[in-house]
PDB file of C-alpha atoms in Angstrom:
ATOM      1  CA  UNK E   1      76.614  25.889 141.630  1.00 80.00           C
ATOM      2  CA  UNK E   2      78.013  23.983 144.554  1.00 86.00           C
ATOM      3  CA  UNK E   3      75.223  22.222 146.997  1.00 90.00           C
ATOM      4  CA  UNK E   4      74.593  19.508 149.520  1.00 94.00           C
ATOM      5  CA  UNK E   5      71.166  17.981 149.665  1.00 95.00           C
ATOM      6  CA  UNK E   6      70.158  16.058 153.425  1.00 94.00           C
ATOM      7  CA  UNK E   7      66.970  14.585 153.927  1.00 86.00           C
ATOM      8  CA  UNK E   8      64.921  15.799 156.513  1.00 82.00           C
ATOM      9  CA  UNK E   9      64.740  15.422 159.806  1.00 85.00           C
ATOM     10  CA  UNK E  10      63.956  14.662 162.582  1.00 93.00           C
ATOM     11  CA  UNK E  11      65.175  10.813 162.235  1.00 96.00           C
ATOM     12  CA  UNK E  12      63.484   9.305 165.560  1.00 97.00           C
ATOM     13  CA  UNK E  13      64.803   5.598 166.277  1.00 97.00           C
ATOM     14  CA  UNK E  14      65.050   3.010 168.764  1.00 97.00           C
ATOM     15  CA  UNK E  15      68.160   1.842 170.227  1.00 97.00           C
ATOM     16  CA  UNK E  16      69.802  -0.378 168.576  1.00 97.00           C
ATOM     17  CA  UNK E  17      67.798   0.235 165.274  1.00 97.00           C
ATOM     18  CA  UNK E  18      69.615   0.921 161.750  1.00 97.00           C
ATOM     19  CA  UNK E  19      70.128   4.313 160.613  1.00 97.00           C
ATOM     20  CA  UNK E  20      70.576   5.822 157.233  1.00 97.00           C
ATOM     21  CA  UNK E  21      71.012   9.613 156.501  1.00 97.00           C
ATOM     22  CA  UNK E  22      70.882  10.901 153.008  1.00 97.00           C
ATOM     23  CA  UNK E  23      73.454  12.952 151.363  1.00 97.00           C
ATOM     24  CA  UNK E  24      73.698  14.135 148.008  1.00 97.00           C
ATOM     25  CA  UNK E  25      75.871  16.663 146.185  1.00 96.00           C
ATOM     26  CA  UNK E  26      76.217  19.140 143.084  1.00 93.00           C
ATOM     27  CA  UNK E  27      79.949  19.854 142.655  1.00 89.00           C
ATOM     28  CA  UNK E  28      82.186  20.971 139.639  1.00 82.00           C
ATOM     29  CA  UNK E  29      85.416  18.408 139.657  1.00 80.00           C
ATOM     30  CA  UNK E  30      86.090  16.412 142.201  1.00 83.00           C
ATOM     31  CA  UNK E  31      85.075  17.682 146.053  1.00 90.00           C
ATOM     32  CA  UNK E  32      86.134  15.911 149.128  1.00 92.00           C
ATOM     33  CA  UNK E  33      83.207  14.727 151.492  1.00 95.00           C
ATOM     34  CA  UNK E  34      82.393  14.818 155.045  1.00 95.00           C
ATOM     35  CA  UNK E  35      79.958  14.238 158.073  1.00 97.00           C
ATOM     36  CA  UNK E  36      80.363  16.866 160.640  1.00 97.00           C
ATOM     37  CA  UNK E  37      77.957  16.011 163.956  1.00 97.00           C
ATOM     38  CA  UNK E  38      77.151  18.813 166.488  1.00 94.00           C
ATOM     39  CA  UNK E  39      76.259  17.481 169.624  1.00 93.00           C
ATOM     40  CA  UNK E  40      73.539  19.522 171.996  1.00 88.00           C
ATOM     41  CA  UNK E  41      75.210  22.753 172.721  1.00 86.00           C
ATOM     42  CA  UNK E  42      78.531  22.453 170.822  1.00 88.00           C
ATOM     43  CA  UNK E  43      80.313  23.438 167.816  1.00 90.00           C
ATOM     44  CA  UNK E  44      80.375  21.130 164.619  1.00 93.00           C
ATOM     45  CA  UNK E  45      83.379  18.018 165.113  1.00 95.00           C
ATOM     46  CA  UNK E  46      84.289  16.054 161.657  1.00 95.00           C
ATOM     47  CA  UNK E  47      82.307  12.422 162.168  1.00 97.00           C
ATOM     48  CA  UNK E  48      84.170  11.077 158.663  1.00 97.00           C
ATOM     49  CA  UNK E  49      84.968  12.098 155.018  1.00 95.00           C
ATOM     50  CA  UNK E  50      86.114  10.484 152.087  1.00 95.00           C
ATOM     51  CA  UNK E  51      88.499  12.447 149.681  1.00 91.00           C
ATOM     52  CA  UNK E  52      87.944  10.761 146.300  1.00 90.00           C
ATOM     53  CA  UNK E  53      85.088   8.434 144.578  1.00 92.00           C
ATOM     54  CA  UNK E  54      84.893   4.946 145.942  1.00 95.00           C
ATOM     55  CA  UNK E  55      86.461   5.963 149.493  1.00 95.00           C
ATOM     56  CA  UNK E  56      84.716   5.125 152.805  1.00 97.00           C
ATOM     57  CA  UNK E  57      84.681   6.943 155.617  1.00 96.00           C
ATOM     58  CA  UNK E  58      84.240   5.577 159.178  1.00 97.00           C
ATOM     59  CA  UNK E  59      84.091   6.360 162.601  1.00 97.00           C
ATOM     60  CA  UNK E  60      82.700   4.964 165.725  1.00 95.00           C
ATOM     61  CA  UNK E  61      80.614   2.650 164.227  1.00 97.00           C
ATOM     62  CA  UNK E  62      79.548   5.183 161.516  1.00 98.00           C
ATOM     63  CA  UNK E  63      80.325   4.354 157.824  1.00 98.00           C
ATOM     64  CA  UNK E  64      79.887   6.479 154.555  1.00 98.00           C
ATOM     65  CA  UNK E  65      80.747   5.599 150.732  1.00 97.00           C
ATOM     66  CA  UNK E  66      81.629   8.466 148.275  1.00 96.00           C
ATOM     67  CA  UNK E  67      79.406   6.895 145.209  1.00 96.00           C
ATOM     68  CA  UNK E  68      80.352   9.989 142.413  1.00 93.00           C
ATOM     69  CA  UNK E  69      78.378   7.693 139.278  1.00 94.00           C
ATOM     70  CA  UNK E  70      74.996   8.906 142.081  1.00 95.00           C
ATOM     71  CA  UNK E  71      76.799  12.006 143.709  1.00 96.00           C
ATOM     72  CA  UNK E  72      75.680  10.548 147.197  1.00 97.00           C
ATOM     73  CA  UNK E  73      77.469   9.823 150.228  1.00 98.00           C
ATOM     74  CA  UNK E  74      74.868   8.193 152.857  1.00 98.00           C
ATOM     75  CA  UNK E  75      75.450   8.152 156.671  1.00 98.00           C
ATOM     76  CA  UNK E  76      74.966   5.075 158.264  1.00 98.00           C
ATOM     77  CA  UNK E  77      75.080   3.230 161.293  1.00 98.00           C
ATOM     78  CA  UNK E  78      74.301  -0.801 162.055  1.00 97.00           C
ATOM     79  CA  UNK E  79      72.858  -0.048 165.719  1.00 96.00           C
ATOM     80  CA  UNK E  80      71.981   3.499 167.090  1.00 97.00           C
ATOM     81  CA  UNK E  81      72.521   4.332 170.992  1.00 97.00           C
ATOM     82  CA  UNK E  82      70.919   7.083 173.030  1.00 96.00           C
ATOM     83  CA  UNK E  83      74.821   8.772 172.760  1.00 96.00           C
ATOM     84  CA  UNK E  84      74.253   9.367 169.342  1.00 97.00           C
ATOM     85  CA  UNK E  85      71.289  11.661 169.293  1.00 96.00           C
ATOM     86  CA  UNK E  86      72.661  14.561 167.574  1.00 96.00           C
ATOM     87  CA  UNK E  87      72.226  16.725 164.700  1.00 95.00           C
ATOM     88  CA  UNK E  88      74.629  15.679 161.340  1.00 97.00           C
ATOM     89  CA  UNK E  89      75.994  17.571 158.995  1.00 96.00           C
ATOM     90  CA  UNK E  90      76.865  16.379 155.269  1.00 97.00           C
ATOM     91  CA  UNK E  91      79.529  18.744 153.608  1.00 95.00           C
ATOM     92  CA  UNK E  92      81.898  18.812 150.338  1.00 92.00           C
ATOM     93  CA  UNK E  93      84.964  21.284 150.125  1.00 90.00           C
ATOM     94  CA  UNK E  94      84.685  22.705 146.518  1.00 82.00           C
ATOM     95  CA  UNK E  95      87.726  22.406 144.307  1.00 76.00           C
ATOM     96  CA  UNK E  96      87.047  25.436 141.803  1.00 72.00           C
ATOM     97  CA  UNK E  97      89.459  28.492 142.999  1.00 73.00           C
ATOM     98  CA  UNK E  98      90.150  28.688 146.608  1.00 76.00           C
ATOM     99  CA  UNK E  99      88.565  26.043 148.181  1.00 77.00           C
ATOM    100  CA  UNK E 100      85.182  26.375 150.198  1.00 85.00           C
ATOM    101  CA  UNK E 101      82.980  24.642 152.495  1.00 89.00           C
ATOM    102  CA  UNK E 102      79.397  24.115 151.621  1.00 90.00           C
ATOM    103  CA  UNK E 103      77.366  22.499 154.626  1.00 92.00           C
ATOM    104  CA  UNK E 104      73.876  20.643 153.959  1.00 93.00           C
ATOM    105  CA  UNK E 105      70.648  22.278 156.360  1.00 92.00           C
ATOM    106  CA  UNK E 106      71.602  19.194 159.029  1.00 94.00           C
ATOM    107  CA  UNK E 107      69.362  16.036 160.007  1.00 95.00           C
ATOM    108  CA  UNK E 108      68.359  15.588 163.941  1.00 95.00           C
ATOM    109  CA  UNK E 109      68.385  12.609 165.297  1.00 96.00           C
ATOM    110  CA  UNK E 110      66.949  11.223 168.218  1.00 96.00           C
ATOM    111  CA  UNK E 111      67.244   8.010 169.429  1.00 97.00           C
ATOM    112  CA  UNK E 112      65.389   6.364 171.988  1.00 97.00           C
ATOM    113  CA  UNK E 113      66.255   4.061 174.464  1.00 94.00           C
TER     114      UNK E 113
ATOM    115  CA  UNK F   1      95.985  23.092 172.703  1.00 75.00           C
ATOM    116  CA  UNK F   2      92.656  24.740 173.596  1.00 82.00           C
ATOM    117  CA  UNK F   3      91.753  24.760 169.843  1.00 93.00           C
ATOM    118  CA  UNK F   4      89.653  27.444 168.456  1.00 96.00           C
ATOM    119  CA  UNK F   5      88.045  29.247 171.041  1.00 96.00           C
ATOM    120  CA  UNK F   6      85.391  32.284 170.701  1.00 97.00           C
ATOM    121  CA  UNK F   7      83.934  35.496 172.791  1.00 96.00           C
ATOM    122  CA  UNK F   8      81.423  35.607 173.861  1.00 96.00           C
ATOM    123  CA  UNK F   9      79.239  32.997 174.491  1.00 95.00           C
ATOM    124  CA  UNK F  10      75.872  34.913 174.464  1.00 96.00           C
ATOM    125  CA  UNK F  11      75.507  38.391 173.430  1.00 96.00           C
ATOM    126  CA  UNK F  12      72.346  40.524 173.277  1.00 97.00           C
ATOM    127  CA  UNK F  13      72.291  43.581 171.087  1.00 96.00           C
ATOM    128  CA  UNK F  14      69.796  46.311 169.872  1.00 97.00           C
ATOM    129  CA  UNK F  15      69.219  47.007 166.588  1.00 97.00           C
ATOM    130  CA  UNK F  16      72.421  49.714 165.476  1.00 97.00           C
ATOM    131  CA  UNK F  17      74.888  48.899 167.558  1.00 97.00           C
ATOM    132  CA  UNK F  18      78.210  47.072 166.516  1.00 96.00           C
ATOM    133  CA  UNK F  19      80.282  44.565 167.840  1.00 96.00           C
ATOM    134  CA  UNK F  20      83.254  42.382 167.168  1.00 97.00           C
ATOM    135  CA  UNK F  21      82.866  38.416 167.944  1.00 98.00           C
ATOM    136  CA  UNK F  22      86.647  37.462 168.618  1.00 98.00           C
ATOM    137  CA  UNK F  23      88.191  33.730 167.316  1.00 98.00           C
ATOM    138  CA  UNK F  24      91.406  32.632 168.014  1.00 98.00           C
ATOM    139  CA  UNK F  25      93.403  29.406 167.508  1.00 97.00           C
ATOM    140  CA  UNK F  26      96.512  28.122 168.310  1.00 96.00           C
ATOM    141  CA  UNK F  27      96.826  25.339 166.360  1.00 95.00           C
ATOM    142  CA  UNK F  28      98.843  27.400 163.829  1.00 94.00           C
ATOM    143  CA  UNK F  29      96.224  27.054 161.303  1.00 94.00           C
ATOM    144  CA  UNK F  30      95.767  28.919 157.404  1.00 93.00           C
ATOM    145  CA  UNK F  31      92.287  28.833 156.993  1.00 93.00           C
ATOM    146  CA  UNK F  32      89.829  30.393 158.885  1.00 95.00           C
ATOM    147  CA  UNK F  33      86.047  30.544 158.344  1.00 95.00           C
ATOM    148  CA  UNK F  34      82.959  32.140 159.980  1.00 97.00           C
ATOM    149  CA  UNK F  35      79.766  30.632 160.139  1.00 96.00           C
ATOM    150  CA  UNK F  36      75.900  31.213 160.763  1.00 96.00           C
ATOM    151  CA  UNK F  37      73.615  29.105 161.684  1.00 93.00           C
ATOM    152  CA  UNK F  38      70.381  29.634 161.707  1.00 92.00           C
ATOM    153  CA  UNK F  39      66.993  26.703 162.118  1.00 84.00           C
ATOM    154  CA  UNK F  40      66.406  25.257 158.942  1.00 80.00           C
ATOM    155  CA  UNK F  41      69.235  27.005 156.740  1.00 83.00           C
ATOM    156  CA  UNK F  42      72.273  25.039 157.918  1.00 85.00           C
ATOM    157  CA  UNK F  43      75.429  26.301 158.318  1.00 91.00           C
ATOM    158  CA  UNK F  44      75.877  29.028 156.195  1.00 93.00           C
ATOM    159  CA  UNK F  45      79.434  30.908 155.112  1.00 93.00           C
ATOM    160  CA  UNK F  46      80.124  34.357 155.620  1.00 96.00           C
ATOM    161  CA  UNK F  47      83.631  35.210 155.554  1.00 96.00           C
ATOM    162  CA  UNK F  48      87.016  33.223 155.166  1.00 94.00           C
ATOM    163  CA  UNK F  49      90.387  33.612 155.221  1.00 94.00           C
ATOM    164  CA  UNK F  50      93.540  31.431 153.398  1.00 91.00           C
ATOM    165  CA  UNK F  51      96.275  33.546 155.469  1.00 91.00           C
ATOM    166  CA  UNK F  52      97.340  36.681 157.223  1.00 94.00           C
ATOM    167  CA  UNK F  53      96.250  39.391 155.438  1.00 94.00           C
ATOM    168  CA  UNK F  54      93.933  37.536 152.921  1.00 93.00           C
ATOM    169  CA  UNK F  55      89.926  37.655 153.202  1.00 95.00           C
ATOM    170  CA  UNK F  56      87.251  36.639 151.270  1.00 93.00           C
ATOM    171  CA  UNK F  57      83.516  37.020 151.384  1.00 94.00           C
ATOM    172  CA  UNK F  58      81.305  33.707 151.350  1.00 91.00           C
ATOM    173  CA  UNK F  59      77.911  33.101 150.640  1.00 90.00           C
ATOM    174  CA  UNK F  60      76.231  35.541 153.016  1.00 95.00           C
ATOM    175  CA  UNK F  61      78.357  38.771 153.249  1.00 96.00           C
ATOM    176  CA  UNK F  62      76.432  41.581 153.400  1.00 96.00           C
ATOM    177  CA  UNK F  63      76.656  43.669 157.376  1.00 96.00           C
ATOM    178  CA  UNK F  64      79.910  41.955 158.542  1.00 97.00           C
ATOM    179  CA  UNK F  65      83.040  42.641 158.157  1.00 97.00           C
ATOM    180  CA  UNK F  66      86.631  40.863 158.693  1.00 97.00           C
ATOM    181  CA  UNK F  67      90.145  41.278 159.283  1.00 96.00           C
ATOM    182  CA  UNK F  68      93.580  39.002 159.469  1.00 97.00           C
ATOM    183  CA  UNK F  69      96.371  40.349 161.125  1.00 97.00           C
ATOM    184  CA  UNK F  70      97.798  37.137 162.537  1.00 97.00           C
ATOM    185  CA  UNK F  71      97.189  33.734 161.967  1.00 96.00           C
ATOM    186  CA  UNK F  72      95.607  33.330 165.273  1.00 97.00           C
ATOM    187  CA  UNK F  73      93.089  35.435 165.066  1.00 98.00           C
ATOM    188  CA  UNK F  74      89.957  36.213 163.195  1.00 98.00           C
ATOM    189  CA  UNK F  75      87.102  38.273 164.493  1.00 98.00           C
ATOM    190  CA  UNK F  76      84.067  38.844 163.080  1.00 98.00           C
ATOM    191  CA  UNK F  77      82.457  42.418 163.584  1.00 98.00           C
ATOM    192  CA  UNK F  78      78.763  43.815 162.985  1.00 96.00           C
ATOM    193  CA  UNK F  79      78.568  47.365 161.363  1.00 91.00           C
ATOM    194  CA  UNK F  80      75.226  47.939 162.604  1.00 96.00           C
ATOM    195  CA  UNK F  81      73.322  45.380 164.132  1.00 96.00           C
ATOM    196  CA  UNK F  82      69.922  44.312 162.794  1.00 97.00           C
ATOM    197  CA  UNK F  83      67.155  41.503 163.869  1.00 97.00           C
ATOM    198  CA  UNK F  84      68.279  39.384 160.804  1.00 96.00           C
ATOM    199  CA  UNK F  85      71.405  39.013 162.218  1.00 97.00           C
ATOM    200  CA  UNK F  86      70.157  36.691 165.330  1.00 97.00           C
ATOM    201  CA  UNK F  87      71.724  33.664 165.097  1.00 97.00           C
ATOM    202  CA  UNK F  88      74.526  31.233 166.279  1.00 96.00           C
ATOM    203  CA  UNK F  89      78.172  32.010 164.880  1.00 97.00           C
ATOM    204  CA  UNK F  90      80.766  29.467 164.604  1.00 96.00           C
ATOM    205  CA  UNK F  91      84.535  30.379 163.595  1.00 97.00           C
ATOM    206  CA  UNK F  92      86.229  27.351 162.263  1.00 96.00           C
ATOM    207  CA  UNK F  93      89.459  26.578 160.974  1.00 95.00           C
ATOM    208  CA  UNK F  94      91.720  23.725 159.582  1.00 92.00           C
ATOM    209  CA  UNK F  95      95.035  23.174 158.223  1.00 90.00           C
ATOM    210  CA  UNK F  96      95.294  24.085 154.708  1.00 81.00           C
ATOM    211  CA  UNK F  97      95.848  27.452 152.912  1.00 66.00           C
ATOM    212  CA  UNK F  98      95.193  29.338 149.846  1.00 62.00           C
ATOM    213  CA  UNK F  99      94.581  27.061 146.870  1.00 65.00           C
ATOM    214  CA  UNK F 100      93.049  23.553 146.754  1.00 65.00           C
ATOM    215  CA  UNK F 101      95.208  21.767 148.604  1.00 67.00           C
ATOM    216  CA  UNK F 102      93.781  22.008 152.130  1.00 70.00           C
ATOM    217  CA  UNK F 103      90.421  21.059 150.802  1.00 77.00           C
ATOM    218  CA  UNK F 104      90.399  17.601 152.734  1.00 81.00           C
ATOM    219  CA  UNK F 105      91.176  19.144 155.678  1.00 86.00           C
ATOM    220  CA  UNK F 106      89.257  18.731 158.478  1.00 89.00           C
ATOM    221  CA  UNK F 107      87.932  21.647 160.048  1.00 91.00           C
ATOM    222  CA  UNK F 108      87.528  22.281 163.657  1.00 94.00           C
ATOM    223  CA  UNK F 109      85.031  24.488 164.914  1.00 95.00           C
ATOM    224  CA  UNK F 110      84.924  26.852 168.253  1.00 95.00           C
ATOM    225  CA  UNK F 111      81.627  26.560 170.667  1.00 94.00           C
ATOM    226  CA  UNK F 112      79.709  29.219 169.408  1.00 95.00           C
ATOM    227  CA  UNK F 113      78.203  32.226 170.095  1.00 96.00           C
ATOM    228  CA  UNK F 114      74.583  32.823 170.461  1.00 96.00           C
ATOM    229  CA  UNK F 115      73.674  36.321 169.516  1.00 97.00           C
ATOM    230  CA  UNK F 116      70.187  38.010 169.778  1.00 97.00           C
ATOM    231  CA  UNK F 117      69.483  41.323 168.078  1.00 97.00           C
ATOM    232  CA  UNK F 118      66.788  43.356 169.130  1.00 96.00           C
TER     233      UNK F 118
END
């Protein structure tokens, strides 16, 4: 079946240190890809995504690559701040039938200053 | 646009009683999803919708129920409230309707609610 693999957290950092989050997928055909990050107290909000193999995502500083030949699609980030302590999401919409959303368990971050 | 917004914020049952978790957007959105989240398990789905009138169970069903009269709206209600059922719900929707198109859609997801069943 469908699945989304993150590597567990908590990811601790300093400021300004670099930050890679592991995603990887199991998906029949050809699923679209994104990072959703939930902030303390608030819903989910879409970070990136990447819609077919080869695409990168990015957003504030944030970059991902959908790499289909590994079925991975890595968060990262050059330089951390405090502001993005958060929990993130990696996700795939599936493409057999009706399409659904399959979320990974989520990766905490915590960056310190 | 106040996007998708959900009732209540915090709700504390005991273990029988029902109750219906209300969503509503007005961004004139097809799909609608609900959500639980619970430490260690992600987000997980429980029931979505493609349009008016159209449901669909996800991946964890079983003591909820759904409904979609309008394309606004989608509550979520409890039959009979038990322990396992403590968690956080998020109702999310995005653009796209039934079939594959909408799948790179980007969903947008309501606050929350944090129930606790006792």
């Amino acid at each position: 079946g469908n699945s989304v693999t993150q590597m567990e957290g908590p990811v601790t950092l300093s400021e300004e240190a670099f930050l890679t989050i592991n995603c990887t997928y199991t998906a029949t055909g050809y699923p679209s890809l994104f990072w959703y990050v939930q902030y303390p107290g608030e819903g989910l909000q879409l970070l990136l995504k990447a819609t077919k193999a080869d695409d990168k995502g990015s957003n504030k500083g944030f970059e991902a690559t959908y790499r289909k030949e590994t079925t991975s699609f890595h968060l990262e980030k050059g330089s951390v701040q405090v502001s993005d302590s958060a929990v993130y999401f990696c996700a795939l919409s599936t493409t057999s039938g009706t399409y659904k959303y399959i979320f990974g368990t989520g990766t905490r971050l915590k960056v310190l200053a | 646009n106040a996007g998708v917004t959900q009732t209540p914020k915090f709700q504390v049952l005991k273990t029988g009683q029902s109750m219906t978790l209300q969503c509503a957007q007005d961004m004139n959105h097809e799909y609608m999803s609900w959500y639980r989240q619970d430490p260690g398990m992600g987000l997980r789905l429980i029931h979505y919708s493609v349009g008016a009138g159209i449901t669909d169970q996800g991946e964890v069903p079983n003591g909820y129920n759904v409904s979609r009269s309008t394309t606004e709206d989608f509550p979520l209600r409890l039959l009979s409230a038990a322990p396992s059922q403590t968690s956080v719900y998020f109702c999310a929707s995005s653009k796209g309707g039934a079939g594959l198109a909408g799948g790179t859609d980007t969903q947008y997801f309501g606050p929350g609610t944090r129930l606790t069943v006792l």
